[in-house]
Backbone as CSV, one residue per row, in Angstrom:
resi,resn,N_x,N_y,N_z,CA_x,CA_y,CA_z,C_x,C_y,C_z
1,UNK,-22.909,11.767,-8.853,-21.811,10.852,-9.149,-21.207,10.365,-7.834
2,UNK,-20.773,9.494,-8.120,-20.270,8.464,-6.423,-18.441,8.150,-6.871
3,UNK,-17.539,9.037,-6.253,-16.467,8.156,-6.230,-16.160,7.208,-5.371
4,UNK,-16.654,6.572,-4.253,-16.300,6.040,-3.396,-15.760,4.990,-3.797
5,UNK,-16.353,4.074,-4.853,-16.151,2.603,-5.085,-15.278,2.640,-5.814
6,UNK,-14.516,3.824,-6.529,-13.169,4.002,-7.359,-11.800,4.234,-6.059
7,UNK,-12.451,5.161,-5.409,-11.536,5.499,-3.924,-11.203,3.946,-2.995
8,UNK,-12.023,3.479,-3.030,-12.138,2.239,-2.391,-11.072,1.236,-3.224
9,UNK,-11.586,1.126,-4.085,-10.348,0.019,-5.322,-9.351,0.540,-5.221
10,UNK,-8.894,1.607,-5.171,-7.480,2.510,-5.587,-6.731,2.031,-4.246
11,UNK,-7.543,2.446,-3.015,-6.736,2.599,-1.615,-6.442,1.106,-1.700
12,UNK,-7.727,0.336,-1.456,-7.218,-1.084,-1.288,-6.226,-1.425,-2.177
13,UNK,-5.911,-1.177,-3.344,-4.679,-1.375,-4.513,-3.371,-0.644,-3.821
14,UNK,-3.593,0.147,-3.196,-2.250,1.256,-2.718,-1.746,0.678,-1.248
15,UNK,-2.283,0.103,-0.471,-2.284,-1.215,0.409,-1.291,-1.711,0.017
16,UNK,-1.781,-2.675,-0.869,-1.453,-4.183,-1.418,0.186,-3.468,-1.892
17,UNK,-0.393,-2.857,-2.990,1.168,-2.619,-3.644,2.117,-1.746,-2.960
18,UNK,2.111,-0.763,-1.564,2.941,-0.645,-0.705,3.175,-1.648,0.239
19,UNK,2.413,-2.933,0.518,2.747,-3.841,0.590,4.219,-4.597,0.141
20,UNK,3.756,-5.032,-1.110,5.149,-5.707,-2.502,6.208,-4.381,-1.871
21,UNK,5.929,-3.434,-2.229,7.337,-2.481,-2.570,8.139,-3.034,-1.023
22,UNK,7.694,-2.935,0.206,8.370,-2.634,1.239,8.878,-4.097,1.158
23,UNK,7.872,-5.253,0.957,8.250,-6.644,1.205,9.719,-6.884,-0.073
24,UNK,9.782,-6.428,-1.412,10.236,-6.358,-2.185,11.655,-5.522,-2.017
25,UNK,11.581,-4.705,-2.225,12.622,-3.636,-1.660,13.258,-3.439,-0.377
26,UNK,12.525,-3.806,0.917,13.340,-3.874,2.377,13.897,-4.885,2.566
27,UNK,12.593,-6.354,2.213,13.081,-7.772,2.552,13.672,-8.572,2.363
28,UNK,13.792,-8.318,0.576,14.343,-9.260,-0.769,15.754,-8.732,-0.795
29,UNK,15.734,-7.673,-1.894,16.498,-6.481,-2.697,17.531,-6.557,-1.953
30,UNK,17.548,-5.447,-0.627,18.233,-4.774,0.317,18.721,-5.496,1.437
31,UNK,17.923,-6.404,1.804,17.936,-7.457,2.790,17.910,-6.584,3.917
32,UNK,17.416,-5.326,4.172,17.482,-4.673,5.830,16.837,-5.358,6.633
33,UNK,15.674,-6.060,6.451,14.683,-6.605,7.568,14.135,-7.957,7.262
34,UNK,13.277,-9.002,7.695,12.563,-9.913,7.307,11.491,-9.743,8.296
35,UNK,10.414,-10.383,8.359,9.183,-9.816,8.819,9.450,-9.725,10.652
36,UNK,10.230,-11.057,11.235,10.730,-10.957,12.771,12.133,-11.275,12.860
37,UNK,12.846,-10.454,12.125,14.079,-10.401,12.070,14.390,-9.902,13.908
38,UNK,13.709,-9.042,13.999,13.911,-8.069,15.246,13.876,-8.947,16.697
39,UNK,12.964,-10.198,16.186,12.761,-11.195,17.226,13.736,-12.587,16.905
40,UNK,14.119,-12.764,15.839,14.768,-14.070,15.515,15.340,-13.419,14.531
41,UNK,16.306,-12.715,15.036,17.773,-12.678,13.836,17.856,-13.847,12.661
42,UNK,17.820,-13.460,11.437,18.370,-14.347,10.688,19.820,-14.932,10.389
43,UNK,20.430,-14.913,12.047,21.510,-15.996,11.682,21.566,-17.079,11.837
44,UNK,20.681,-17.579,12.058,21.005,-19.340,11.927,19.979,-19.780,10.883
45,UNK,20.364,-21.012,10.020,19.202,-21.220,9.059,18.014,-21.584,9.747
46,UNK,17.391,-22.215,11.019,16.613,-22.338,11.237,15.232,-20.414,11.158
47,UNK,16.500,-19.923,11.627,15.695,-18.149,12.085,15.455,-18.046,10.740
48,UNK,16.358,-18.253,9.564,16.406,-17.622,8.457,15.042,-18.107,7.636
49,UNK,14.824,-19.683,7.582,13.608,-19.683,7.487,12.092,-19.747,7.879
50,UNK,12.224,-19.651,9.648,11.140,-18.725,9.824,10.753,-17.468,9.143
51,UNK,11.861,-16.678,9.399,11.486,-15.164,8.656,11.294,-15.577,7.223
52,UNK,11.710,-16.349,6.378,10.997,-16.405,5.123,9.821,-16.784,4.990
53,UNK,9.491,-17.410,6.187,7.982,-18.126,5.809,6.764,-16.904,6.192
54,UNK,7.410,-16.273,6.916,6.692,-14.945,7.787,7.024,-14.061,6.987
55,UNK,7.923,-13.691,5.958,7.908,-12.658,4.593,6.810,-13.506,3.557
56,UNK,6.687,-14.597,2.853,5.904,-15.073,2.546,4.664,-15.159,3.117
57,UNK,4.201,-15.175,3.983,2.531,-14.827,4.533,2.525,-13.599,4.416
58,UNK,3.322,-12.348,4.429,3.123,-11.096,4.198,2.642,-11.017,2.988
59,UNK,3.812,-11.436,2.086,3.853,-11.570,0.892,2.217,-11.558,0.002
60,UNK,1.554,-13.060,0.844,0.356,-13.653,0.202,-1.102,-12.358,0.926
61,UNK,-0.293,-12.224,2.126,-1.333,-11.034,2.088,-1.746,-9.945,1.134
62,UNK,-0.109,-9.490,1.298,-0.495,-8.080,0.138,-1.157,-8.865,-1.549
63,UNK,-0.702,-9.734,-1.190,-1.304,-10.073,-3.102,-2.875,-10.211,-2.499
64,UNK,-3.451,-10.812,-1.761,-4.558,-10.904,-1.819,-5.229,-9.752,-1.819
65,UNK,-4.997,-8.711,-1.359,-5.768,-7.497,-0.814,-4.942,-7.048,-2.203
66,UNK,-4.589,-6.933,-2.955,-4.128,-6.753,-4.501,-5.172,-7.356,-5.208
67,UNK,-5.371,-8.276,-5.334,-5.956,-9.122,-6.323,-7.764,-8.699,-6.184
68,UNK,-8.082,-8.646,-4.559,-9.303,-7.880,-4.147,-9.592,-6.457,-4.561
69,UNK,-8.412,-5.780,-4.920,-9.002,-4.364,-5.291,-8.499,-4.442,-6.808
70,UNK,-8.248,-5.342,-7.432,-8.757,-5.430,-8.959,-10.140,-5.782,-9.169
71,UNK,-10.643,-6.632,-8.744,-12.144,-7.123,-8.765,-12.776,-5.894,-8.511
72,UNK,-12.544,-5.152,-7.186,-13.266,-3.834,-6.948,-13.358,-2.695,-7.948
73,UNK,-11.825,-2.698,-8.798,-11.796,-1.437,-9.759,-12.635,-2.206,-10.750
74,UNK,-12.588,-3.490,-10.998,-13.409,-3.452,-12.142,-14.907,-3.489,-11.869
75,UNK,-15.212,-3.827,-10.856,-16.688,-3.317,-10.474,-17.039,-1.637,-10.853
76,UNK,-15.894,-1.335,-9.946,-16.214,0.306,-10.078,-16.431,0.819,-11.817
77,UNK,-15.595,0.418,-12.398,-15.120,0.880,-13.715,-16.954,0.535,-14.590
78,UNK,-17.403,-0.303,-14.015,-18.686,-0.924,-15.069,-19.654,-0.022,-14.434
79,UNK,-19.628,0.803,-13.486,-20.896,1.297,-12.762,-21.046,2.535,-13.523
80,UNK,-22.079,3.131,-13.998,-22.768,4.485,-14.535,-22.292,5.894,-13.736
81,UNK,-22.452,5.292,-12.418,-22.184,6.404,-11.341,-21.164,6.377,-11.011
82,UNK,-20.283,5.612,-11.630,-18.870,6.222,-10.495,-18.229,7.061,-11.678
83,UNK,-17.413,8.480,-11.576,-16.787,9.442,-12.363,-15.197,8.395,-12.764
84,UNK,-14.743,8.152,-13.712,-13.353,7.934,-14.148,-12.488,8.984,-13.850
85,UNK,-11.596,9.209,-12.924,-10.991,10.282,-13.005,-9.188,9.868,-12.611
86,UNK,-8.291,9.944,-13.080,-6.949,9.727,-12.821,-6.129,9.980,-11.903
87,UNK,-6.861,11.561,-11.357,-6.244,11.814,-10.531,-7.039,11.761,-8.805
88,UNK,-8.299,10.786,-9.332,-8.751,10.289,-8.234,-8.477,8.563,-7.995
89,UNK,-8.210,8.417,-8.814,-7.282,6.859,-8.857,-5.840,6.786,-8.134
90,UNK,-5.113,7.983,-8.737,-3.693,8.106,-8.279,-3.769,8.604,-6.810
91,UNK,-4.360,9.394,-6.448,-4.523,9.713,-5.280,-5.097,8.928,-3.977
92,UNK,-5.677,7.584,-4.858,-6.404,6.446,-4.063,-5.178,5.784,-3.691
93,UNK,-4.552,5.292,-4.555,-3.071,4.463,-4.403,-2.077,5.503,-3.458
94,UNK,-2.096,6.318,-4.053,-1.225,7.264,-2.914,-1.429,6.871,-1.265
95,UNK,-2.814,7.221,-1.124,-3.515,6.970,0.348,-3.299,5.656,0.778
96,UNK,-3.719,4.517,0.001,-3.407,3.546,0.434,-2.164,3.503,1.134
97,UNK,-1.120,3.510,-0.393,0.338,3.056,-0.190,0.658,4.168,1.634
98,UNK,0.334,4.927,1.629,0.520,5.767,2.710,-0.170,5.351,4.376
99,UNK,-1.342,4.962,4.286,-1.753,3.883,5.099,-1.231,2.516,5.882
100,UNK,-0.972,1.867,4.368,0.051,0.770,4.856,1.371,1.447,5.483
101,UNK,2.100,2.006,5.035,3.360,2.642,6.166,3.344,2.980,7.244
102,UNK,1.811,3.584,7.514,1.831,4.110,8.726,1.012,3.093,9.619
103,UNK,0.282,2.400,9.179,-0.113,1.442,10.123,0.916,0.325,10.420
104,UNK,1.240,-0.108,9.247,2.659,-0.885,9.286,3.832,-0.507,10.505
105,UNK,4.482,0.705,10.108,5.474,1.202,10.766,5.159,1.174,12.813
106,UNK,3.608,1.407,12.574,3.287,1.475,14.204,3.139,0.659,14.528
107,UNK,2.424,-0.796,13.939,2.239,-2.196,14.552,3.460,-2.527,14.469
108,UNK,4.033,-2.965,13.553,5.403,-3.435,13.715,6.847,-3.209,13.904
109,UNK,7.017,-2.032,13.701,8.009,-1.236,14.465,8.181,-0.697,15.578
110,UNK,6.475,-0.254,15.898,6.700,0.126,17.225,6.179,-0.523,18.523
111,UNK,5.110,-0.759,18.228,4.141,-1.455,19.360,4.334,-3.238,19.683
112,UNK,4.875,-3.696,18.242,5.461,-5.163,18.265,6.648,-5.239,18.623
113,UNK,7.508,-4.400,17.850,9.045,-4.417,17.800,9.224,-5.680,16.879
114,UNK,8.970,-6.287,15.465,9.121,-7.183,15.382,9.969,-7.204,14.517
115,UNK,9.937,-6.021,13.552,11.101,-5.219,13.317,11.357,-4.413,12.983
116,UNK,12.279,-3.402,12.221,12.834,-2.522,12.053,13.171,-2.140,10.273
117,UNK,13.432,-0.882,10.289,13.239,-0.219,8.864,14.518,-0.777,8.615
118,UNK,15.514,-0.332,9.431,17.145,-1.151,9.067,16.970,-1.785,10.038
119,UNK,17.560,-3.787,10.482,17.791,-4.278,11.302,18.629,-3.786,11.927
120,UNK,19.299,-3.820,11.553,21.095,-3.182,12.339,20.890,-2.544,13.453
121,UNK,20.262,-1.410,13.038,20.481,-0.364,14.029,18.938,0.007,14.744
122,UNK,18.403,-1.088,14.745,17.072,-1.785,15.709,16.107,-0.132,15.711
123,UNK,15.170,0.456,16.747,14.582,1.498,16.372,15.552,3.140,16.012
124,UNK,15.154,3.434,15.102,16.339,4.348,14.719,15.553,4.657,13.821
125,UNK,15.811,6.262,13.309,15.497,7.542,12.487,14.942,7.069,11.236
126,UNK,14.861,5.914,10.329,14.903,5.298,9.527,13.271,4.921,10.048
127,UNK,12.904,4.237,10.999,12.136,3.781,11.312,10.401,5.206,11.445
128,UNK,11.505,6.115,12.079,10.277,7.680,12.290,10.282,8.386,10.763
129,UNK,11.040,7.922,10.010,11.011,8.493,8.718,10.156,7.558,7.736
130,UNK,9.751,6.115,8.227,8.959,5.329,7.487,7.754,5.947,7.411
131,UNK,7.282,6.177,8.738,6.092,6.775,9.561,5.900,8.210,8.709
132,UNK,6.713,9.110,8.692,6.962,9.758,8.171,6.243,10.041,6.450
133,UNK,7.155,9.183,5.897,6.541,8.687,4.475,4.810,8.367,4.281
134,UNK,4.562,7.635,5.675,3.084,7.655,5.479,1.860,8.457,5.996
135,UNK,2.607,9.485,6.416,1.549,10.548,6.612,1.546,11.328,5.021
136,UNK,2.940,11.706,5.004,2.964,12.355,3.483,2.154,11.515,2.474
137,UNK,2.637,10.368,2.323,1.399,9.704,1.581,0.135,10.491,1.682
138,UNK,-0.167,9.803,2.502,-2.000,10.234,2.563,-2.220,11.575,2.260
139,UNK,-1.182,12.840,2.342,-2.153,14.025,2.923,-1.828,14.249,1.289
140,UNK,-1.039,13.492,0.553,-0.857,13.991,-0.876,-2.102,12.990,-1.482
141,UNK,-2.229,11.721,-1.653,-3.316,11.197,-1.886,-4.166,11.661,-1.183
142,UNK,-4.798,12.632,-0.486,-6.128,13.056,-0.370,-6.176,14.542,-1.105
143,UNK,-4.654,14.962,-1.427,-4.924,16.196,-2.085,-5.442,15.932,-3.807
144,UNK,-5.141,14.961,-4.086,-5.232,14.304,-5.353,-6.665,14.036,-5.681
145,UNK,-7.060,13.473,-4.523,-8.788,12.778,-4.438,-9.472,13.752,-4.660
146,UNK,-9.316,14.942,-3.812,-10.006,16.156,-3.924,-9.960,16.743,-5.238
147,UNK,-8.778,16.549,-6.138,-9.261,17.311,-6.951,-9.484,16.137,-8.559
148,UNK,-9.866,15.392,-8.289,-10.236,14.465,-9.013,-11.512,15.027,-9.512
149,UNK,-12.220,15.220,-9.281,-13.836,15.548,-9.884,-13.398,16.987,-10.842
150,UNK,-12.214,17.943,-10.304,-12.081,18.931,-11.298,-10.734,18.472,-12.718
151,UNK,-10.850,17.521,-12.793,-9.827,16.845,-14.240,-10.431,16.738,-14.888
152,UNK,-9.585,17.070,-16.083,-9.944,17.050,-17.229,-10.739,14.977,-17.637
153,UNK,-9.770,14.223,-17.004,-10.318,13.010,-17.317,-11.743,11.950,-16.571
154,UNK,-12.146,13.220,-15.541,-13.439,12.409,-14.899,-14.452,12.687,-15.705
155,UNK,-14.723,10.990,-15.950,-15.938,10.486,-16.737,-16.363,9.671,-16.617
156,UNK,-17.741,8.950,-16.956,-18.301,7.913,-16.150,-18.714,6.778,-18.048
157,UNK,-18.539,5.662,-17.527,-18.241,4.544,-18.727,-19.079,5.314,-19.799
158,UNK,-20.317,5.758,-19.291,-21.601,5.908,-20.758,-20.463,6.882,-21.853
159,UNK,-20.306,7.936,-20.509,-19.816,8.967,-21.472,-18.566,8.638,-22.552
160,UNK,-17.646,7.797,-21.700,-16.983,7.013,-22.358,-16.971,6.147,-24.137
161,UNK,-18.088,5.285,-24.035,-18.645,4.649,-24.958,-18.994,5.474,-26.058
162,UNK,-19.579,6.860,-25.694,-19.819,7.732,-26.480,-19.078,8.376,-27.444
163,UNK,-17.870,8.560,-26.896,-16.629,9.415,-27.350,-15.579,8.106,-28.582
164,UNK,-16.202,7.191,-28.648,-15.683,6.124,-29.174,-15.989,5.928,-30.391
């Protein structure tokens, strides 16, 4: 049995949609940051809509690399060989979503400076606690992955069809 191409859809899905959450919840919601807030304050309307147009290309990113690992799960989902398992799905998204934070948090918080977890208070504890979040991610989505093959719900479509 091959999970890879289920691991693969999940992470790329856990990407995308820690993507939305941070763009959603930091950028929108909360208003702490916009994508170069850190470089062009959003106080003047001109800054204000740069950074929207630069939250919007984020934006269209994460949907794309969203929309790409639906196509992938449903590839995966039709294949004989890949195991169905839930808690190798959840644990894919976990990793992802955990990935994106931590690659995120280091390109752009740290190595860009472009911005910050809270603007306000520019690099600050908030920012090592993003980082933070995405190690935990992963090491819990890989504890998940691992035990995906011993659940009760890994099964592969035939077996599926069968039980129907």
């Amino acid at each position: 049995m091959n999970s890879k191409p289920l691991i693969a859809a999940g992470t790329l899905m856990g990407i995308g949609m820690g993507g939305f959450v941070d763009g959603i919840l930091f950028h929108q919601i909360f208003q702490l940051h916009n994508m170069l807030s850190a470089k062009l304050p959003p106080d003047t309307l001109v800054n204000a809509k740069t950074n929207m147009v630069w939250d919007g290309l984020f934006h269209a990113l994460t949907w794309v690399a969203t929309a790409i690992s639906i196509g992938m799960l449903w590839n995966a989902v039709k294949r004989k060989d890949v195991p169905l398992s839930g808690n190798t799905f959840f644990g894919s998204l976990v990793l992802g979503w955990g990935i994106f934070n931590l690659v995120e948090g280091i390109i752009d918080h740290h190595i860009l400076g472009i911005h910050h977890v809270v603007e306000l208070q520019g690099l600050s504890l908030y920012d090592y606690l993003f980082l933070t979040s995405g190690v935990l991610f992963i090491l819990i989505g890989w504890a998940f992955i691992r035990t995906g093959s011993k659940d009760g719900a890994s099964t592969n479509v035939s077996q599926r069809y069968k039980q129907v």
